[in-house]
mmCIF file of N, CA and C in Angstrom:
data_model
loop_
_atom_site.group_PDB
_atom_site.id
_atom_site.type_symbol
_atom_site.label_atom_id
_atom_site.label_comp_id
_atom_site.label_asym_id
_atom_site.label_seq_id
_atom_site.Cartn_x
_atom_site.Cartn_y
_atom_site.Cartn_z
ATOM 1 N N UNK A 70 92.474 89.254 94.703
ATOM 2 C CA UNK A 70 92.901 90.485 94.104
ATOM 3 C C UNK A 70 93.744 90.233 92.872
ATOM 4 N N UNK A 71 94.182 91.300 92.258
ATOM 5 C CA UNK A 71 94.945 91.149 91.030
ATOM 6 C C UNK A 71 96.374 90.701 91.271
ATOM 7 N N UNK A 72 96.830 90.617 92.508
ATOM 8 C CA UNK A 72 98.186 90.139 92.775
ATOM 9 C C UNK A 72 98.321 88.650 92.479
ATOM 10 N N UNK A 73 97.225 87.937 92.335
ATOM 11 C CA UNK A 73 97.280 86.511 92.032
ATOM 12 C C UNK A 73 97.772 86.225 90.625
ATOM 13 N N UNK A 74 97.826 87.215 89.748
ATOM 14 C CA UNK A 74 98.302 87.007 88.387
ATOM 15 C C UNK A 74 99.806 86.752 88.349
ATOM 16 N N UNK A 75 100.535 87.184 89.347
ATOM 17 C CA UNK A 75 101.980 86.966 89.387
ATOM 18 C C UNK A 75 102.244 85.561 89.906
ATOM 19 N N UNK A 76 103.047 84.799 89.167
ATOM 20 C CA UNK A 76 103.378 83.456 89.611
ATOM 21 C C UNK A 76 104.884 83.322 89.732
ATOM 22 N N UNK A 77 105.332 82.453 90.616
ATOM 23 C CA UNK A 77 106.759 82.284 90.856
ATOM 24 C C UNK A 77 107.414 81.368 89.831
ATOM 25 N N UNK A 78 106.658 80.528 89.170
ATOM 26 C CA UNK A 78 107.225 79.544 88.265
ATOM 27 C C UNK A 78 107.542 80.158 86.904
ATOM 28 N N UNK A 79 108.810 80.067 86.485
ATOM 29 C CA UNK A 79 109.207 80.556 85.178
ATOM 30 C C UNK A 79 109.178 82.058 85.040
ATOM 31 N N UNK A 80 109.332 82.783 86.141
ATOM 32 C CA UNK A 80 109.273 84.244 86.108
ATOM 33 C C UNK A 80 110.554 84.815 86.693
ATOM 34 N N UNK A 81 111.124 85.797 85.999
ATOM 35 C CA UNK A 81 112.252 86.530 86.560
ATOM 36 C C UNK A 81 111.750 87.913 86.945
ATOM 37 N N UNK A 82 112.320 88.478 88.008
ATOM 38 C CA UNK A 82 111.865 89.769 88.498
ATOM 39 C C UNK A 82 113.029 90.740 88.624
ATOM 40 N N UNK A 83 112.707 92.016 88.591
ATOM 41 C CA UNK A 83 113.659 93.081 88.867
ATOM 42 C C UNK A 83 112.905 94.130 89.659
ATOM 43 N N UNK A 84 113.562 94.758 90.626
ATOM 44 C CA UNK A 84 112.908 95.772 91.448
ATOM 45 C C UNK A 84 113.549 97.120 91.182
ATOM 46 N N UNK A 85 112.719 98.118 90.898
ATOM 47 C CA UNK A 85 113.149 99.491 90.696
ATOM 48 C C UNK A 85 112.804 100.246 91.970
ATOM 49 N N UNK A 86 113.763 100.992 92.563
ATOM 50 C CA UNK A 86 113.470 101.725 93.806
ATOM 51 C C UNK A 86 112.305 102.696 93.659
ATOM 52 N N UNK A 87 111.720 103.047 94.787
ATOM 53 C CA UNK A 87 110.539 103.903 94.817
ATOM 54 C C UNK A 87 110.811 105.274 94.222
ATOM 55 N N UNK A 88 109.846 105.760 93.498
ATOM 56 C CA UNK A 88 109.828 107.107 92.932
ATOM 57 C C UNK A 88 108.394 107.340 92.475
ATOM 58 N N UNK A 89 108.095 108.548 92.004
ATOM 59 C CA UNK A 89 106.759 108.811 91.467
ATOM 60 C C UNK A 89 106.561 108.131 90.126
ATOM 61 N N UNK A 90 107.669 107.848 89.433
ATOM 62 C CA UNK A 90 107.580 107.159 88.154
ATOM 63 C C UNK A 90 108.893 106.435 87.882
ATOM 64 N N UNK A 91 108.843 105.476 86.962
ATOM 65 C CA UNK A 91 110.032 104.711 86.602
ATOM 66 C C UNK A 91 109.854 104.154 85.198
ATOM 67 N N UNK A 92 110.969 103.908 84.525
ATOM 68 C CA UNK A 92 110.945 103.249 83.235
ATOM 69 C C UNK A 92 111.092 101.760 83.481
ATOM 70 N N UNK A 93 110.166 100.969 82.948
ATOM 71 C CA UNK A 93 110.140 99.529 83.196
ATOM 72 C C UNK A 93 109.901 98.778 81.889
ATOM 73 N N UNK A 94 110.260 97.503 81.893
ATOM 74 C CA UNK A 94 109.924 96.625 80.771
ATOM 75 C C UNK A 94 109.675 95.237 81.337
ATOM 76 N N UNK A 95 108.883 94.444 80.653
ATOM 77 C CA UNK A 95 108.535 93.102 81.111
ATOM 78 C C UNK A 95 107.101 92.793 80.736
ATOM 79 N N UNK A 96 106.627 91.632 81.141
ATOM 80 C CA UNK A 96 105.255 91.227 80.846
ATOM 81 C C UNK A 96 104.260 91.830 81.833
ATOM 82 N N UNK A 97 104.721 92.032 83.081
ATOM 83 C CA UNK A 97 103.864 92.581 84.126
ATOM 84 C C UNK A 97 104.672 93.552 84.969
ATOM 85 N N UNK A 98 103.977 94.476 85.608
ATOM 86 C CA UNK A 98 104.613 95.381 86.554
ATOM 87 C C UNK A 98 103.814 95.340 87.848
ATOM 88 N N UNK A 99 104.542 95.270 88.952
ATOM 89 C CA UNK A 99 103.904 95.256 90.260
ATOM 90 C C UNK A 99 104.333 96.473 91.056
ATOM 91 N N UNK A 100 103.490 96.882 91.977
ATOM 92 C CA UNK A 100 103.822 97.990 92.863
ATOM 93 C C UNK A 100 103.970 97.441 94.267
ATOM 94 N N UNK A 101 105.113 97.738 94.877
ATOM 95 C CA UNK A 101 105.399 97.313 96.250
ATOM 96 C C UNK A 101 105.127 98.515 97.145
ATOM 97 N N UNK A 102 104.204 98.352 98.091
ATOM 98 C CA UNK A 102 103.826 99.472 98.949
ATOM 99 C C UNK A 102 103.398 98.967 100.318
ATOM 100 N N UNK A 103 103.278 99.914 101.226
ATOM 101 C CA UNK A 103 102.765 99.627 102.567
ATOM 102 C C UNK A 103 101.315 100.095 102.638
ATOM 103 N N UNK A 104 100.481 99.289 103.270
ATOM 104 C CA UNK A 104 99.118 99.705 103.595
ATOM 105 C C UNK A 104 99.152 100.209 105.036
ATOM 106 N N UNK A 105 98.325 101.197 105.347
ATOM 107 C CA UNK A 105 98.304 101.723 106.700
ATOM 108 C C UNK A 105 97.201 102.734 106.912
ATOM 109 N N UNK A 106 97.072 103.219 108.171
ATOM 110 C CA UNK A 106 95.974 104.120 108.524
ATOM 111 C C UNK A 106 96.064 105.504 107.880
ATOM 112 N N UNK A 107 97.255 105.936 107.472
ATOM 113 C CA UNK A 107 97.394 107.249 106.852
ATOM 114 C C UNK A 107 97.446 107.167 105.335
ATOM 115 N N UNK A 108 97.388 105.968 104.799
ATOM 116 C CA UNK A 108 97.457 105.780 103.351
ATOM 117 C C UNK A 108 96.071 105.909 102.737
ATOM 118 N N UNK A 109 96.059 106.208 101.463
ATOM 119 C CA UNK A 109 94.786 106.356 100.762
ATOM 120 C C UNK A 109 94.821 105.679 99.416
ATOM 121 N N UNK A 110 94.110 106.242 98.476
ATOM 122 C CA UNK A 110 94.032 105.657 97.142
ATOM 123 C C UNK A 110 95.091 106.253 96.225
ATOM 124 N N UNK A 111 95.563 105.407 95.308
ATOM 125 C CA UNK A 111 96.491 105.898 94.290
ATOM 126 C C UNK A 111 96.079 105.385 92.927
ATOM 127 N N UNK A 112 96.276 106.247 91.944
ATOM 128 C CA UNK A 112 96.059 105.865 90.552
ATOM 129 C C UNK A 112 97.376 105.344 90.008
ATOM 130 N N UNK A 113 97.302 104.271 89.224
ATOM 131 C CA UNK A 113 98.475 103.702 88.569
ATOM 132 C C UNK A 113 98.341 104.020 87.081
ATOM 133 N N UNK A 114 99.374 104.643 86.529
ATOM 134 C CA UNK A 114 99.364 105.039 85.126
ATOM 135 C C UNK A 114 100.475 104.328 84.374
ATOM 136 N N UNK A 115 100.188 103.866 83.179
ATOM 137 C CA UNK A 115 101.190 103.253 82.303
ATOM 138 C C UNK A 115 101.243 104.106 81.049
ATOM 139 N N UNK A 116 102.389 104.739 80.819
ATOM 140 C CA UNK A 116 102.563 105.660 79.694
ATOM 141 C C UNK A 116 101.494 106.751 79.707
ATOM 142 N N UNK A 117 101.149 107.213 80.912
ATOM 143 C CA UNK A 117 100.186 108.294 81.067
ATOM 144 C C UNK A 117 98.725 107.877 80.989
ATOM 145 N N UNK A 118 98.457 106.599 80.726
ATOM 146 C CA UNK A 118 97.087 106.099 80.629
ATOM 147 C C UNK A 118 96.724 105.314 81.892
ATOM 148 N N UNK A 119 95.492 105.427 82.383
ATOM 149 C CA UNK A 119 95.091 104.704 83.598
ATOM 150 C C UNK A 119 95.262 103.186 83.444
ATOM 151 N N UNK A 120 95.896 102.596 84.443
ATOM 152 C CA UNK A 120 96.076 101.138 84.474
ATOM 153 C C UNK A 120 95.285 100.527 85.621
ATOM 154 N N UNK A 121 95.119 101.277 86.708
ATOM 155 C CA UNK A 121 94.382 100.757 87.842
ATOM 156 C C UNK A 121 94.300 101.750 88.983
ATOM 157 N N UNK A 122 93.529 101.379 89.987
ATOM 158 C CA UNK A 122 93.355 102.174 91.193
ATOM 159 C C UNK A 122 93.564 101.246 92.378
ATOM 160 N N UNK A 123 94.356 101.698 93.349
ATOM 161 C CA UNK A 123 94.686 100.865 94.504
ATOM 162 C C UNK A 123 94.337 101.619 95.783
ATOM 163 N N UNK A 124 93.648 100.949 96.700
ATOM 164 C CA UNK A 124 93.342 101.519 98.009
ATOM 165 C C UNK A 124 94.356 100.965 99.003
ATOM 166 N N UNK A 125 95.185 101.844 99.564
ATOM 167 C CA UNK A 125 96.239 101.420 100.489
ATOM 168 C C UNK A 125 95.851 101.580 101.952
ATOM 169 N N UNK A 126 94.611 101.995 102.222
ATOM 170 C CA UNK A 126 94.191 102.162 103.610
ATOM 171 C C UNK A 126 94.093 100.815 104.310
ATOM 172 N N UNK A 127 94.593 100.757 105.551
ATOM 173 C CA UNK A 127 94.432 99.606 106.438
ATOM 174 C C UNK A 127 94.374 100.140 107.864
ATOM 175 N N UNK A 128 93.710 99.427 108.748
ATOM 176 C CA UNK A 128 93.571 99.857 110.143
ATOM 177 C C UNK A 128 94.919 99.965 110.856
ATOM 178 N N UNK A 129 95.849 99.038 110.538
ATOM 179 C CA UNK A 129 97.184 99.051 111.139
ATOM 180 C C UNK A 129 98.236 99.026 110.028
ATOM 181 N N UNK A 130 99.405 99.558 110.337
ATOM 182 C CA UNK A 130 100.519 99.583 109.379
ATOM 183 C C UNK A 130 100.924 98.156 109.016
ATOM 184 N N UNK A 131 101.091 97.897 107.730
ATOM 185 C CA UNK A 131 101.485 96.578 107.252
ATOM 186 C C UNK A 131 102.880 96.623 106.655
ATOM 187 N N UNK A 132 103.507 95.461 106.567
ATOM 188 C CA UNK A 132 104.809 95.350 105.919
ATOM 189 C C UNK A 132 104.649 95.584 104.420
ATOM 190 N N UNK A 133 105.726 96.023 103.738
ATOM 191 C CA UNK A 133 105.636 96.203 102.286
ATOM 192 C C UNK A 133 105.252 94.894 101.597
ATOM 193 N N UNK A 134 104.402 95.008 100.592
ATOM 194 C CA UNK A 134 103.945 93.850 99.821
ATOM 195 C C UNK A 134 103.568 94.318 98.420
ATOM 196 N N UNK A 135 103.455 93.380 97.495
ATOM 197 C CA UNK A 135 102.967 93.729 96.164
ATOM 198 C C UNK A 135 101.463 93.959 96.291
ATOM 199 N N UNK A 136 101.046 95.186 95.999
ATOM 200 C CA UNK A 136 99.643 95.564 96.176
ATOM 201 C C UNK A 136 98.899 95.697 94.852
ATOM 202 N N UNK A 137 99.642 95.626 93.739
ATOM 203 C CA UNK A 137 99.033 95.763 92.421
ATOM 204 C C UNK A 137 99.915 95.079 91.389
ATOM 205 N N UNK A 138 99.292 94.397 90.423
ATOM 206 C CA UNK A 138 100.011 93.813 89.288
ATOM 207 C C UNK A 138 99.226 94.150 88.031
ATOM 208 N N UNK A 139 99.916 94.682 87.028
ATOM 209 C CA UNK A 139 99.275 95.010 85.761
ATOM 210 C C UNK A 139 100.047 94.446 84.594
ATOM 211 N N UNK A 140 99.354 94.150 83.526
ATOM 212 C CA UNK A 140 99.954 93.606 82.307
ATOM 213 C C UNK A 140 100.561 94.733 81.472
ATOM 214 N N UNK A 141 101.650 94.419 80.756
ATOM 215 C CA UNK A 141 102.277 95.379 79.856
ATOM 216 C C UNK A 141 102.590 94.708 78.531
ATOM 217 N N UNK A 142 102.574 95.487 77.462
ATOM 218 C CA UNK A 142 103.022 95.003 76.161
ATOM 219 C C UNK A 142 104.552 95.026 76.161
ATOM 220 N N UNK A 143 105.178 94.358 75.187
ATOM 221 C CA UNK A 143 106.632 94.355 75.093
ATOM 222 C C UNK A 143 107.161 95.768 74.925
ATOM 223 N N UNK A 144 108.402 95.970 75.363
ATOM 224 C CA UNK A 144 109.057 97.267 75.214
ATOM 225 C C UNK A 144 109.127 98.016 76.521
ATOM 226 N N UNK A 145 109.745 99.203 76.461
ATOM 227 C CA UNK A 145 109.869 100.044 77.647
ATOM 228 C C UNK A 145 108.621 100.881 77.846
ATOM 229 N N UNK A 146 108.251 101.049 79.116
ATOM 230 C CA UNK A 146 107.075 101.836 79.473
ATOM 231 C C UNK A 146 107.408 102.698 80.685
ATOM 232 N N UNK A 147 106.622 103.747 80.874
ATOM 233 C CA UNK A 147 106.738 104.569 82.071
ATOM 234 C C UNK A 147 105.567 104.246 82.979
ATOM 235 N N UNK A 148 105.891 103.781 84.179
ATOM 236 C CA UNK A 148 104.866 103.509 85.190
ATOM 237 C C UNK A 148 104.903 104.667 86.178
ATOM 238 N N UNK A 149 103.754 105.180 86.554
ATOM 239 C CA UNK A 149 103.724 106.279 87.514
ATOM 240 C C UNK A 149 102.528 106.115 88.436
ATOM 241 N N UNK A 150 102.618 106.777 89.582
ATOM 242 C CA UNK A 150 101.555 106.728 90.583
ATOM 243 C C UNK A 150 101.185 108.142 90.987
ATOM 244 N N UNK A 151 99.928 108.323 91.353
ATOM 245 C CA UNK A 151 99.453 109.616 91.836
ATOM 246 C C UNK A 151 98.447 109.371 92.949
ATOM 247 N N UNK A 152 98.582 110.124 94.046
ATOM 248 C CA UNK A 152 97.565 110.058 95.097
ATOM 249 C C UNK A 152 96.290 110.672 94.546
ATOM 250 N N UNK A 153 95.159 110.007 94.743
ATOM 251 C CA UNK A 153 93.899 110.526 94.213
ATOM 252 C C UNK A 153 93.104 111.302 95.249
ATOM 253 N N UNK A 154 93.532 111.229 96.512
ATOM 254 C CA UNK A 154 92.771 111.886 97.578
ATOM 255 C C UNK A 154 93.647 112.724 98.506
ATOM 256 N N UNK A 155 94.851 113.080 98.059
ATOM 257 C CA UNK A 155 95.738 113.908 98.864
ATOM 258 C C UNK A 155 96.389 113.199 100.024
ATOM 259 N N UNK A 156 96.247 111.891 100.111
ATOM 260 C CA UNK A 156 96.808 111.134 101.233
ATOM 261 C C UNK A 156 98.272 110.778 100.976
ATOM 262 N N UNK A 157 98.881 110.163 101.968
ATOM 263 C CA UNK A 157 100.270 109.738 101.884
ATOM 264 C C UNK A 157 100.366 108.397 101.163
ATOM 265 N N UNK A 158 101.330 108.284 100.248
ATOM 266 C CA UNK A 158 101.601 107.011 99.578
ATOM 267 C C UNK A 158 102.952 106.517 100.047
ATOM 268 N N UNK A 159 103.001 105.303 100.537
ATOM 269 C CA UNK A 159 104.255 104.720 101.003
ATOM 270 C C UNK A 159 104.667 103.607 100.047
ATOM 271 N N UNK A 160 105.127 104.015 98.860
ATOM 272 C CA UNK A 160 105.530 103.064 97.839
ATOM 273 C C UNK A 160 107.002 102.744 98.008
ATOM 274 N N UNK A 161 107.315 101.446 98.054
ATOM 275 C CA UNK A 161 108.683 100.993 98.235
ATOM 276 C C UNK A 161 109.419 100.800 96.909
ATOM 277 N N UNK A 162 108.667 100.521 95.844
ATOM 278 C CA UNK A 162 109.294 100.317 94.541
ATOM 279 C C UNK A 162 108.351 99.657 93.558
ATOM 280 N N UNK A 163 108.874 99.420 92.370
ATOM 281 C CA UNK A 163 108.149 98.750 91.297
ATOM 282 C C UNK A 163 108.863 97.451 90.988
ATOM 283 N N UNK A 164 108.124 96.387 90.783
ATOM 284 C CA UNK A 164 108.711 95.099 90.439
ATOM 285 C C UNK A 164 108.252 94.735 89.035
ATOM 286 N N UNK A 165 109.200 94.368 88.176
ATOM 287 C CA UNK A 165 108.817 93.915 86.846
ATOM 288 C C UNK A 165 108.955 92.408 86.792
ATOM 289 N N UNK A 166 108.055 91.773 86.073
ATOM 290 C CA UNK A 166 108.042 90.323 85.956
ATOM 291 C C UNK A 166 108.126 89.958 84.480
ATOM 292 N N UNK A 167 109.009 89.060 84.156
ATOM 293 C CA UNK A 167 109.179 88.593 82.776
ATOM 294 C C UNK A 167 109.031 87.085 82.755
ATOM 295 N N UNK A 168 108.156 86.595 81.936
ATOM 296 C CA UNK A 168 107.968 85.144 81.830
ATOM 297 C C UNK A 168 109.081 84.533 80.986
ATOM 298 N N UNK A 169 109.636 83.434 81.479
ATOM 299 C CA UNK A 169 110.702 82.732 80.753
ATOM 300 C C UNK A 169 110.104 81.992 79.569
ATOM 301 N N UNK A 170 110.888 81.928 78.488
ATOM 302 C CA UNK A 170 110.493 81.125 77.335
ATOM 303 C C UNK A 170 109.586 81.852 76.460
#
């Protein structure tokens, strides 16, 4: 999946608490969420433009994890999420990643 783009080496992170949207900056932004039986699909928007689609459905409730990672240009951006099928979204927060050097 796209979560493999995030690497631990030479990366600093910051976590923004869960909300429908947040102001973020960095090279990448990740979404921390729970997958589960009542979860569905969510659209990820960056500055109002589609960035990705994530399916959070799972047979059993899972612990929070990074379920999506997207690239960002330099500067501040607004990241937001929307349920695409009326289901419940259990988003824990947004993680920003900045590469050192």
